[in-house]
Every structure is written in structure tokens, then in C-alpha cells.
Short mmCIF file of the N, C-alpha and C atoms (twelve columns), coordinates in Angstrom:
data_MODEL
# 
_entry.id   MODEL 
# 
loop_
_atom_site.group_PDB 
_atom_site.id 
_atom_site.type_symbol 
_atom_site.label_atom_id 
_atom_site.label_alt_id 
_atom_site.label_comp_id 
_atom_site.label_asym_id 
_atom_site.label_seq_id 
_atom_site.Cartn_x 
_atom_site.Cartn_y 
_atom_site.Cartn_z 
_atom_site.pdbx_PDB_model_num 
ATOM 1   N N  . CYS A 1   92.784  106.233 101.834 1 
ATOM 2   C CA . CYS A 1   91.958  104.976 102.364 1 
ATOM 3   C C  . CYS A 1   91.972  103.807 101.617 1 
ATOM 4   N N  . MET A 2   92.501  102.732 102.466 1 
ATOM 5   C CA . MET A 2   92.323  101.291 101.826 1 
ATOM 6   C C  . MET A 2   91.952  100.305 102.389 1 
ATOM 7   N N  . ILE A 3   92.061  98.896  101.698 1 
ATOM 8   C CA . ILE A 3   91.211  97.597  101.796 1 
ATOM 9   C C  . ILE A 3   91.239  96.972  102.734 1 
ATOM 10  N N  . ARG A 4   90.647  96.819  104.014 1 
ATOM 11  C CA . ARG A 4   91.592  96.684  105.135 1 
ATOM 12  C C  . ARG A 4   91.816  94.907  105.018 1 
ATOM 13  N N  . ASP A 5   92.900  94.081  105.402 1 
ATOM 14  C CA . ASP A 5   93.652  92.695  105.233 1 
ATOM 15  C C  . ASP A 5   93.960  92.618  103.825 1 
ATOM 16  N N  . ARG A 6   93.898  93.521  103.032 1 
ATOM 17  C CA . ARG A 6   94.486  93.590  102.011 1 
ATOM 18  C C  . ARG A 6   94.958  94.317  101.223 1 
ATOM 19  N N  . GLY A 7   95.420  95.504  101.553 1 
ATOM 20  C CA . GLY A 7   96.855  96.470  101.792 1 
ATOM 21  C C  . GLY A 7   96.999  97.273  101.089 1 
ATOM 22  N N  . SER A 8   95.940  97.227  99.789  1 
ATOM 23  C CA . SER A 8   96.009  98.326  98.602  1 
ATOM 24  C C  . SER A 8   94.818  98.922  98.921  1 
ATOM 25  N N  . PHE A 9   95.678  100.530 98.372  1 
ATOM 26  C CA . PHE A 9   95.246  101.728 98.797  1 
ATOM 27  C C  . PHE A 9   94.844  102.512 97.580  1 
ATOM 28  N N  . GLY A 10  94.096  103.457 97.791  1 
ATOM 29  C CA . GLY A 10  93.695  104.500 97.186  1 
ATOM 30  C C  . GLY A 10  92.938  105.761 97.664  1 
ATOM 31  N N  . THR A 11  92.351  106.586 97.288  1 
ATOM 32  C CA . THR A 11  92.075  107.812 96.919  1 
ATOM 33  C C  . THR A 11  90.608  107.854 97.297  1 
ATOM 34  N N  . LEU A 12  89.628  108.626 98.324  1 
ATOM 35  C CA . LEU A 12  87.913  108.495 98.737  1 
ATOM 36  C C  . LEU A 12  87.790  109.523 98.140  1 
ATOM 37  N N  . HIS A 13  86.838  109.553 97.142  1 
ATOM 38  C CA . HIS A 13  86.301  110.367 96.976  1 
ATOM 39  C C  . HIS A 13  85.134  110.982 96.922  1 
ATOM 40  N N  . TRP A 14  84.387  111.688 97.301  1 
ATOM 41  C CA . TRP A 14  82.828  111.917 97.817  1 
ATOM 42  C C  . TRP A 14  82.222  112.966 96.691  1 
ATOM 43  N N  . ASP A 15  81.632  112.887 96.080  1 
ATOM 44  C CA . ASP A 15  81.116  113.525 94.682  1 
ATOM 45  C C  . ASP A 15  79.867  114.140 95.304  1 
ATOM 46  N N  . ALA A 16  79.253  113.878 96.594  1 
ATOM 47  C CA . ALA A 16  77.860  115.005 96.800  1 
ATOM 48  C C  . ALA A 16  76.686  114.303 96.202  1 
ATOM 49  N N  . LYS A 17  76.859  113.409 95.370  1 
ATOM 50  C CA . LYS A 17  75.308  113.013 95.008  1 
ATOM 51  C C  . LYS A 17  74.218  112.651 96.095  1 
ATOM 52  N N  . GLN A 18  75.460  111.618 96.728  1 
ATOM 53  C CA . GLN A 18  74.673  110.846 97.891  1 
ATOM 54  C C  . GLN A 18  75.277  111.005 99.491  1 
ATOM 55  N N  . TYR A 19  74.673  111.058 100.413 1 
ATOM 56  C CA . TYR A 19  75.121  111.804 102.232 1 
ATOM 57  C C  . TYR A 19  76.098  110.070 102.138 1 
ATOM 58  N N  . ASP A 20  75.926  109.156 101.797 1 
ATOM 59  C CA . ASP A 20  75.775  107.773 102.560 1 
ATOM 60  C C  . ASP A 20  77.088  107.063 101.616 1 
ATOM 61  N N  . THR A 21  77.424  107.763 100.019 1 
ATOM 62  C CA . THR A 21  78.352  106.453 99.410  1 
ATOM 63  C C  . THR A 21  79.856  107.828 99.071  1 
ATOM 64  N N  . ALA A 22  80.793  106.642 98.849  1 
ATOM 65  C CA . ALA A 22  82.309  107.865 98.402  1 
ATOM 66  C C  . ALA A 22  82.365  106.229 97.217  1 
ATOM 67  N N  . ASN A 23  83.364  106.841 96.328  1 
ATOM 68  C CA . ASN A 23  84.103  106.437 95.539  1 
ATOM 69  C C  . ASN A 23  86.090  106.103 96.210  1 
ATOM 70  N N  . LEU A 24  86.452  104.960 96.146  1 
ATOM 71  C CA . LEU A 24  87.548  104.395 96.382  1 
ATOM 72  C C  . LEU A 24  88.557  104.762 95.212  1 
ATOM 73  N N  . GLU A 25  89.141  105.482 94.819  1 
ATOM 74  C CA . GLU A 25  89.785  104.965 93.285  1 
ATOM 75  C C  . GLU A 25  91.148  104.408 93.053  1 
ATOM 76  N N  . ASP A 26  91.547  103.905 92.064  1 
ATOM 77  C CA . ASP A 26  92.918  104.016 91.517  1 
ATOM 78  C C  . ASP A 26  93.389  102.678 92.483  1 
ATOM 79  N N  . ILE A 27  92.336  101.704 92.885  1 
ATOM 80  C CA . ILE A 27  92.839  100.279 93.881  1 
ATOM 81  C C  . ILE A 27  93.688  99.207  92.176  1 
ATOM 82  N N  . PRO A 28  94.845  99.366  92.418  1 
ATOM 83  C CA . PRO A 28  95.559  98.592  91.928  1 
ATOM 84  C C  . PRO A 28  94.608  97.166  90.691  1 
ATOM 85  N N  . ARG A 29  94.426  97.072  90.170  1 
ATOM 86  C CA . ARG A 29  93.987  95.712  88.771  1 
ATOM 87  C C  . ARG A 29  94.125  94.397  89.776  1 
ATOM 88  N N  . HIS A 30  95.808  94.178  90.044  1 
ATOM 89  C CA . HIS A 30  95.518  93.030  90.756  1 
ATOM 90  C C  . HIS A 30  95.388  92.528  92.034  1 
ATOM 91  N N  . THR A 31  94.361  93.711  92.637  1 
ATOM 92  C CA . THR A 31  94.011  93.598  94.123  1 
ATOM 93  C C  . THR A 31  92.700  92.639  94.016  1 
ATOM 94  N N  . GLN A 32  92.430  91.512  95.040  1 
ATOM 95  C CA . GLN A 32  91.661  90.822  95.076  1 
ATOM 96  C C  . GLN A 32  90.772  91.593  95.923  1 
ATOM 97  N N  . PHE A 33  89.496  91.539  96.119  1 
ATOM 98  C CA . PHE A 33  88.438  91.793  97.061  1 
ATOM 99  C C  . PHE A 33  87.035  91.232  96.972  1 
ATOM 100 N N  . LYS A 34  86.482  91.372  97.570  1 
ATOM 101 C CA . LYS A 34  85.535  91.299  97.510  1 
ATOM 102 C C  . LYS A 34  83.797  92.006  98.164  1 
ATOM 103 N N  . LEU A 35  82.670  92.518  98.124  1 
ATOM 104 C CA . LEU A 35  81.729  93.059  98.748  1 
ATOM 105 C C  . LEU A 35  81.752  93.135  99.587  1 
ATOM 106 N N  . GLY A 36  81.922  93.585  100.264 1 
ATOM 107 C CA . GLY A 36  81.489  93.557  101.705 1 
ATOM 108 C C  . GLY A 36  82.815  93.249  102.491 1 
ATOM 109 N N  . ASP A 37  83.910  93.566  101.734 1 
ATOM 110 C CA . ASP A 37  85.685  93.778  102.253 1 
ATOM 111 C C  . ASP A 37  84.888  95.522  103.168 1 
ATOM 112 N N  . LYS A 38  86.066  95.434  104.372 1 
ATOM 113 C CA . LYS A 38  86.068  96.591  105.017 1 
ATOM 114 C C  . LYS A 38  87.321  97.659  104.545 1 
ATOM 115 N N  . VAL A 39  86.594  99.115  104.415 1 
ATOM 116 C CA . VAL A 39  87.616  100.406 103.690 1 
ATOM 117 C C  . VAL A 39  88.651  100.972 104.948 1 
ATOM 118 N N  . VAL A 40  89.460  101.410 105.509 1 
ATOM 119 C CA . VAL A 40  89.950  102.675 106.426 1 
ATOM 120 C C  . VAL A 40  90.939  102.971 106.173 1 
ATOM 121 N N  . THR A 41  91.132  104.539 107.035 1 
ATOM 122 C CA . THR A 41  92.224  105.422 106.186 1 
ATOM 123 C C  . THR A 41  92.987  104.502 106.489 1 
ATOM 124 N N  . SER A 42  94.050  104.853 105.819 1 
ATOM 125 C CA . SER A 42  95.555  103.798 105.222 1 
ATOM 126 C C  . SER A 42  96.706  104.512 106.338 1 
ATOM 127 N N  . GLY A 43  96.726  105.498 107.100 1 
ATOM 128 C CA . GLY A 43  97.522  106.410 107.205 1 
ATOM 129 C C  . GLY A 43  99.000  107.047 106.566 1 
ATOM 130 N N  . TYR A 44  98.730  107.054 105.301 1 
ATOM 131 C CA . TYR A 44  98.957  107.693 104.846 1 
ATOM 132 C C  . TYR A 44  98.881  109.376 104.460 1 
ATOM 133 N N  . SER A 45  98.230  110.065 105.696 1 
ATOM 134 C CA . SER A 45  98.116  111.264 105.177 1 
ATOM 135 C C  . SER A 45  97.997  111.936 106.618 1 
ATOM 136 N N  . THR A 46  98.742  113.005 106.751 1 
ATOM 137 C CA . THR A 46  99.102  113.858 107.812 1 
ATOM 138 C C  . THR A 46  96.970  114.160 108.521 1 
ATOM 139 N N  . ILE A 47  96.246  114.276 108.024 1 
ATOM 140 C CA . ILE A 47  95.434  114.243 108.441 1 
ATOM 141 C C  . ILE A 47  94.929  113.453 109.572 1 
ATOM 142 N N  . PHE A 48  94.208  111.389 108.806 1 
ATOM 143 C CA . PHE A 48  94.031  110.774 109.904 1 
ATOM 144 C C  . PHE A 48  94.837  109.589 109.772 1 
ATOM 145 N N  . PRO A 49  95.184  109.622 110.928 1 
ATOM 146 C CA . PRO A 49  95.709  108.171 111.405 1 
ATOM 147 C C  . PRO A 49  95.460  106.700 110.960 1 
ATOM 148 N N  . ARG A 50  95.901  105.859 111.359 1 
ATOM 149 C CA . ARG A 50  96.048  104.500 110.165 1 
ATOM 150 C C  . ARG A 50  95.034  103.845 110.699 1 
ATOM 151 N N  . GLY A 51  93.890  102.898 110.029 1 
ATOM 152 C CA . GLY A 51  92.847  102.013 110.835 1 
ATOM 153 C C  . GLY A 51  91.748  102.635 111.191 1 
ATOM 154 N N  . ILE A 52  90.944  103.791 110.637 1 
ATOM 155 C CA . ILE A 52  89.740  104.841 111.463 1 
ATOM 156 C C  . ILE A 52  89.021  103.664 110.511 1 
ATOM 157 N N  . PRO A 53  87.549  103.005 110.495 1 
ATOM 158 C CA . PRO A 53  86.852  102.593 109.737 1 
ATOM 159 C C  . PRO A 53  85.916  103.290 108.862 1 
ATOM 160 N N  . VAL A 54  86.076  103.578 107.717 1 
ATOM 161 C CA . VAL A 54  85.568  104.520 106.639 1 
ATOM 162 C C  . VAL A 54  84.023  104.121 106.494 1 
ATOM 163 N N  . GLY A 55  84.031  102.861 105.712 1 
ATOM 164 C CA . GLY A 55  83.169  101.889 104.999 1 
ATOM 165 C C  . GLY A 55  83.297  100.330 104.933 1 
ATOM 166 N N  . LYS A 56  82.176  100.072 103.947 1 
ATOM 167 C CA . LYS A 56  82.224  98.659  103.137 1 
ATOM 168 C C  . LYS A 56  82.070  98.973  101.728 1 
ATOM 169 N N  . ILE A 57  82.578  98.284  100.733 1 
ATOM 170 C CA . ILE A 57  82.828  97.913  99.632  1 
ATOM 171 C C  . ILE A 57  80.981  97.243  99.033  1 
ATOM 172 N N  . ILE A 58  80.239  97.988  98.191  1 
ATOM 173 C CA . ILE A 58  79.470  97.548  97.925  1 
ATOM 174 C C  . ILE A 58  79.511  97.735  96.159  1 
ATOM 175 N N  . GLY A 59  79.864  97.739  95.530  1 
ATOM 176 C CA . GLY A 59  79.626  97.838  94.368  1 
ATOM 177 C C  . GLY A 59  81.884  98.358  93.973  1 
ATOM 178 N N  . ALA A 60  81.723  97.467  91.965  1 
ATOM 179 C CA . ALA A 60  83.316  98.176  92.007  1 
ATOM 180 C C  . ALA A 60  82.900  98.120  90.351  1 
ATOM 181 N N  . SER A 61  83.696  98.884  89.619  1 
ATOM 182 C CA . SER A 61  83.677  99.211  88.438  1 
ATOM 183 C C  . SER A 61  85.562  99.435  87.861  1 
ATOM 184 N N  . ASN A 62  85.293  99.961  86.801  1 
ATOM 185 C CA . ASN A 62  86.590  100.007 85.852  1 
ATOM 186 C C  . ASN A 62  86.567  101.453 86.213  1 
ATOM 187 N N  . SER A 63  88.341  102.209 86.494  1 
ATOM 188 C CA . SER A 63  88.221  103.516 86.355  1 
ATOM 189 C C  . SER A 63  87.836  104.087 84.483  1 
ATOM 190 N N  . SER A 64  87.788  105.253 84.632  1 
ATOM 191 C CA . SER A 64  87.300  105.963 83.359  1 
ATOM 192 C C  . SER A 64  88.727  105.429 82.291  1 
ATOM 193 N N  . ASP A 65  90.304  105.117 82.684  1 
ATOM 194 C CA . ASP A 65  91.097  104.820 82.023  1 
ATOM 195 C C  . ASP A 65  90.949  103.239 82.027  1 
ATOM 196 N N  . GLY A 66  90.432  101.934 82.803  1 
ATOM 197 C CA . GLY A 66  90.427  101.094 82.726  1 
ATOM 198 C C  . GLY A 66  91.993  100.572 83.251  1 
ATOM 199 N N  . LEU A 67  92.481  101.002 83.698  1 
ATOM 200 C CA . LEU A 67  94.394  100.517 84.089  1 
ATOM 201 C C  . LEU A 67  93.731  100.219 86.003  1 
ATOM 202 N N  . SER A 68  92.481  100.273 86.329  1 
ATOM 203 C CA . SER A 68  92.493  100.227 88.220  1 
ATOM 204 C C  . SER A 68  91.201  100.668 88.130  1 
ATOM 205 N N  . TYR A 69  90.218  99.799  89.543  1 
ATOM 206 C CA . TYR A 69  89.151  99.719  89.802  1 
ATOM 207 C C  . TYR A 69  88.821  101.134 90.651  1 
ATOM 208 N N  . ARG A 70  87.410  100.795 90.300  1 
ATOM 209 C CA . ARG A 70  86.727  102.452 91.130  1 
ATOM 210 C C  . ARG A 70  85.547  101.721 91.732  1 
ATOM 211 N N  . LEU A 71  85.581  101.740 93.593  1 
ATOM 212 C CA . LEU A 71  85.701  101.100 94.523  1 
ATOM 213 C C  . LEU A 71  84.034  101.612 95.162  1 
ATOM 214 N N  . LYS A 72  82.675  101.416 94.671  1 
ATOM 215 C CA . LYS A 72  81.612  102.256 95.532  1 
ATOM 216 C C  . LYS A 72  82.075  101.432 96.904  1 
ATOM 217 N N  . VAL A 73  81.663  102.384 98.183  1 
ATOM 218 C CA . VAL A 73  82.087  102.470 99.323  1 
ATOM 219 C C  . VAL A 73  80.548  102.787 100.237 1 
ATOM 220 N N  . LEU A 74  80.181  101.915 100.606 1 
ATOM 221 C CA . LEU A 74  79.179  102.685 101.954 1 
ATOM 222 C C  . LEU A 74  79.416  103.150 103.063 1 
ATOM 223 N N  . LEU A 75  79.569  104.354 103.149 1 
ATOM 224 C CA . LEU A 75  80.283  105.051 104.221 1 
ATOM 225 C C  . LEU A 75  79.601  104.605 105.562 1 
ATOM 226 N N  . THR A 76  80.868  104.183 106.843 1 
ATOM 227 C CA . THR A 76  80.371  104.227 108.091 1 
ATOM 228 C C  . THR A 76  79.603  105.168 108.798 1 
ATOM 229 N N  . THR A 77  79.691  106.182 108.640 1 
ATOM 230 C CA . THR A 77  79.495  107.732 108.860 1 
ATOM 231 C C  . THR A 77  78.120  107.703 108.486 1 
ATOM 232 N N  . ASP A 78  76.806  108.194 109.258 1 
ATOM 233 C CA . ASP A 78  75.685  108.970 108.258 1 
ATOM 234 C C  . ASP A 78  76.043  110.207 108.596 1 
ATOM 235 N N  . PHE A 79  76.566  111.483 107.573 1 
ATOM 236 C CA . PHE A 79  76.741  112.695 107.488 1 
ATOM 237 C C  . PHE A 79  75.755  113.441 107.390 1 
ATOM 238 N N  . SER A 80  74.262  112.645 107.213 1 
ATOM 239 C CA . SER A 80  72.564  113.287 107.292 1 
ATOM 240 C C  . SER A 80  72.894  113.462 108.276 1 
ATOM 241 N N  . HIS A 81  73.053  112.323 109.887 1 
ATOM 242 C CA . HIS A 81  72.821  113.442 111.780 1 
ATOM 243 C C  . HIS A 81  73.935  113.352 111.731 1 
ATOM 244 N N  . LEU A 82  74.610  113.964 111.500 1 
ATOM 245 C CA . LEU A 82  75.975  114.363 112.179 1 
ATOM 246 C C  . LEU A 82  75.648  115.233 113.351 1 
ATOM 247 N N  . ARG A 83  75.779  115.148 114.451 1 
ATOM 248 C CA . ARG A 83  75.586  115.977 115.867 1 
ATOM 249 C C  . ARG A 83  76.805  116.989 116.670 1 
ATOM 250 N N  . ASP A 84  77.127  115.447 116.467 1 
ATOM 251 C CA . ASP A 84  78.622  115.798 117.805 1 
ATOM 252 C C  . ASP A 84  79.593  115.351 117.093 1 
ATOM 253 N N  . VAL A 85  80.789  116.133 116.902 1 
ATOM 254 C CA . VAL A 85  82.371  115.924 116.318 1 
ATOM 255 C C  . VAL A 85  83.659  115.760 117.281 1 
ATOM 256 N N  . ARG A 86  84.123  114.965 116.876 1 
ATOM 257 C CA . ARG A 86  85.382  115.213 117.600 1 
ATOM 258 C C  . ARG A 86  86.509  115.842 116.610 1 
ATOM 259 N N  . VAL A 87  87.388  116.739 116.876 1 
ATOM 260 C CA . VAL A 87  88.444  117.534 116.036 1 
ATOM 261 C C  . VAL A 87  89.744  117.279 116.694 1 
ATOM 262 N N  . ILE A 88  90.466  115.916 116.071 1 
ATOM 263 C CA . ILE A 88  91.932  115.121 116.540 1 
ATOM 264 C C  . ILE A 88  93.102  116.716 115.992 1 
ATOM 265 N N  . LYS A 89  93.509  117.142 116.842 1 
ATOM 266 C CA . LYS A 89  94.393  117.600 116.651 1 
ATOM 267 C C  . LYS A 89  96.466  117.110 116.958 1 
ATOM 268 N N  . SER A 90  96.866  117.279 115.733 1 
ATOM 269 C CA . SER A 90  97.982  116.400 115.815 1 
ATOM 270 C C  . SER A 90  99.196  117.031 116.166 1 
ATOM 271 N N  . ASN A 91  99.937  117.394 117.253 1 
ATOM 272 C CA . ASN A 91  101.392 118.188 117.609 1 
ATOM 273 C C  . ASN A 91  102.282 117.965 116.630 1 
ATOM 274 N N  . ALA A 92  101.801 116.687 115.901 1 
ATOM 275 C CA . ALA A 92  103.127 116.419 115.099 1 
ATOM 276 C C  . ALA A 92  103.357 117.109 113.841 1 
ATOM 277 N N  . SER A 93  101.714 117.684 113.493 1 
ATOM 278 C CA . SER A 93  101.512 117.855 111.898 1 
ATOM 279 C C  . SER A 93  102.069 118.810 110.955 1 
ATOM 280 N N  . HIS A 94  102.754 119.581 112.157 1 
ATOM 281 C CA . HIS A 94  103.444 121.323 111.552 1 
ATOM 282 C C  . HIS A 94  104.975 120.960 111.170 1 
ATOM 283 N N  . GLU A 95  105.774 119.612 112.086 1 
ATOM 284 C CA . GLU A 95  106.558 119.080 112.010 1 
ATOM 285 C C  . GLU A 95  106.425 118.632 110.473 1 
ATOM 286 N N  . ARG A 96  105.695 117.517 110.457 1 
ATOM 287 C CA . ARG A 96  105.372 116.443 109.549 1 
ATOM 288 C C  . ARG A 96  105.388 117.269 107.896 1 
ATOM 289 N N  . LYS A 97  104.675 118.426 107.991 1 
ATOM 290 C CA . LYS A 97  104.675 118.853 106.536 1 
ATOM 291 C C  . LYS A 97  106.111 119.434 105.943 1 
ATOM 292 N N  . ILE A 98  106.646 119.999 107.364 1 
ATOM 293 C CA . ILE A 98  107.799 120.850 107.052 1 
ATOM 294 C C  . ILE A 98  108.650 119.764 106.679 1 
ATOM 295 N N  . LEU A 99  109.103 118.433 107.348 1 
ATOM 296 C CA . LEU A 99  109.932 117.491 106.145 1 
ATOM 297 C C  . LEU A 99  109.786 117.545 105.496 1 
ATOM 298 N N  . GLU A 100 108.154 116.866 104.812 1 
ATOM 299 C CA . GLU A 100 107.957 116.705 103.438 1 
ATOM 300 C C  . GLU A 100 108.333 117.644 102.859 1 
ATOM 301 N N  . GLU A 101 108.108 118.939 102.815 1 
ATOM 302 C CA . GLU A 101 109.059 120.275 102.058 1 
ATOM 303 C C  . GLU A 101 110.003 120.051 102.187 1 
ATOM 304 N N  . ILE A 102 110.836 119.830 102.696 1 
ATOM 305 C CA . ILE A 102 112.183 119.687 102.194 1 
ATOM 306 C C  . ILE A 102 112.810 118.367 101.808 1 
ATOM 307 N N  . SER A 103 111.639 117.288 101.936 1 
ATOM 308 C CA . SER A 103 112.454 116.183 100.941 1 
ATOM 309 C C  . SER A 103 111.873 116.573 99.474  1 
ATOM 310 N N  . THR A 104 110.944 117.203 99.320  1 
ATOM 311 C CA . THR A 104 110.251 117.694 98.274  1 
ATOM 312 C C  . THR A 104 111.532 118.541 97.490  1 
ATOM 313 N N  . ASP A 105 111.880 119.481 98.367  1 
ATOM 314 C CA . ASP A 105 113.271 120.026 98.187  1 
ATOM 315 C C  . ASP A 105 113.980 120.003 97.374  1 
ATOM 316 N N  . SER A 106 114.881 118.592 98.050  1 
ATOM 317 C CA . SER A 106 115.819 117.955 98.147  1 
ATOM 318 C C  . SER A 106 115.895 117.112 96.334  1 
ATOM 319 N N  . LEU A 107 114.786 117.037 96.234  1 
ATOM 320 C CA . LEU A 107 114.804 116.054 95.160  1 
ATOM 321 C C  . LEU A 107 114.663 116.552 93.952  1 
ATOM 322 N N  . THR A 108 114.266 117.866 94.183  1 
ATOM 323 C CA . THR A 108 114.023 118.599 93.114  1 
ATOM 324 C C  . THR A 108 115.304 119.132 91.965  1 
ATOM 325 N N  . VAL A 109 115.513 118.573 91.030  1 
ATOM 326 C CA . VAL A 109 117.010 119.073 90.442  1 
ATOM 327 C C  . VAL A 109 116.959 120.483 89.569  1 
ATOM 328 N N  . SER A 110 117.694 121.129 89.605  1 
ATOM 329 C CA . SER A 110 117.932 121.954 88.739  1 
ATOM 330 C C  . SER A 110 118.146 121.777 87.177  1 
ATOM 331 N N  . PRO A 111 117.672 122.873 85.958  1 
ATOM 332 C CA . PRO A 111 118.121 122.363 84.934  1 
ATOM 333 C C  . PRO A 111 119.322 122.319 84.656  1 
ATOM 334 N N  . ASP A 112 120.145 123.055 85.014  1 
ATOM 335 C CA . ASP A 112 121.225 123.476 85.092  1 
ATOM 336 C C  . ASP A 112 122.156 122.864 86.113  1 
ATOM 337 N N  . SER A 113 121.748 121.923 86.439  1 
ATOM 338 C CA . SER A 113 122.694 121.122 87.194  1 
ATOM 339 C C  . SER A 113 123.649 119.897 86.693  1 
ATOM 340 N N  . ASP A 114 124.511 119.490 86.845  1 
ATOM 341 C CA . ASP A 114 124.650 117.908 86.419  1 
ATOM 342 C C  . ASP A 114 124.342 116.896 86.331  1 
ATOM 343 N N  . ASN A 115 123.258 116.498 87.732  1 
ATOM 344 C CA . ASN A 115 122.765 115.016 87.904  1 
ATOM 345 C C  . ASN A 115 121.406 115.193 87.173  1 
# 
């Protein structure tokens, strides 16, 4: 996910303690944001397209190592009252996964290689 209009992105984690909030982890320290800023999907996933509303920032703290921010996000979706959901199937997801595996394999250098 990313902070809309700011460009900084991180990983959204739900800790299952509260149904209505999650934590946006690893936001760089140089990022400028304010409470109420919107959080959306970044598009850096094979599952979610870019720009889907996720929630808004309601709190901020330092990460455990102090090198980044952890943002508390009030989720847009009330997961305690889901009834109907929409499943999105991407026909390109299988091809994208294969291409990612190929590119990862091509970056791997064997120990006995001259590179």
C-alpha cells in the first residue's frame, strides 16, 4: 500500500487484534504525511491493482528498529460486516508470476561463476 499523493509505500499488516485497523510498515523516515491522509493499494502486487482505497492514517510511531515509521490505518472496509464480496481474476497473473521467477533466476549468480 502507499500514502495517496505522497508516493511512499510500505507493507500493510493486520494483527487480528482489531477488525477495523491495520499497520502500514516500513514507511521511510523522510516521508511527509499527516493524520487523515488516505492509504491506497500501490499496484506493486500481483493481487491488487493500483489505487484501491484501503483507509486513512490515524496514528504514527517509529518502527521497532527506529529506521522507519509504522502508521496505524483505519480501514475503509468494515470486515466485521462483510456480506457480499467481489473476487477479481486477473488473466495475466500466471504469466506475471512466471516472468518474475525467470527474472529472479537470471539475477542469481552461481558460486563458481566468474561474475
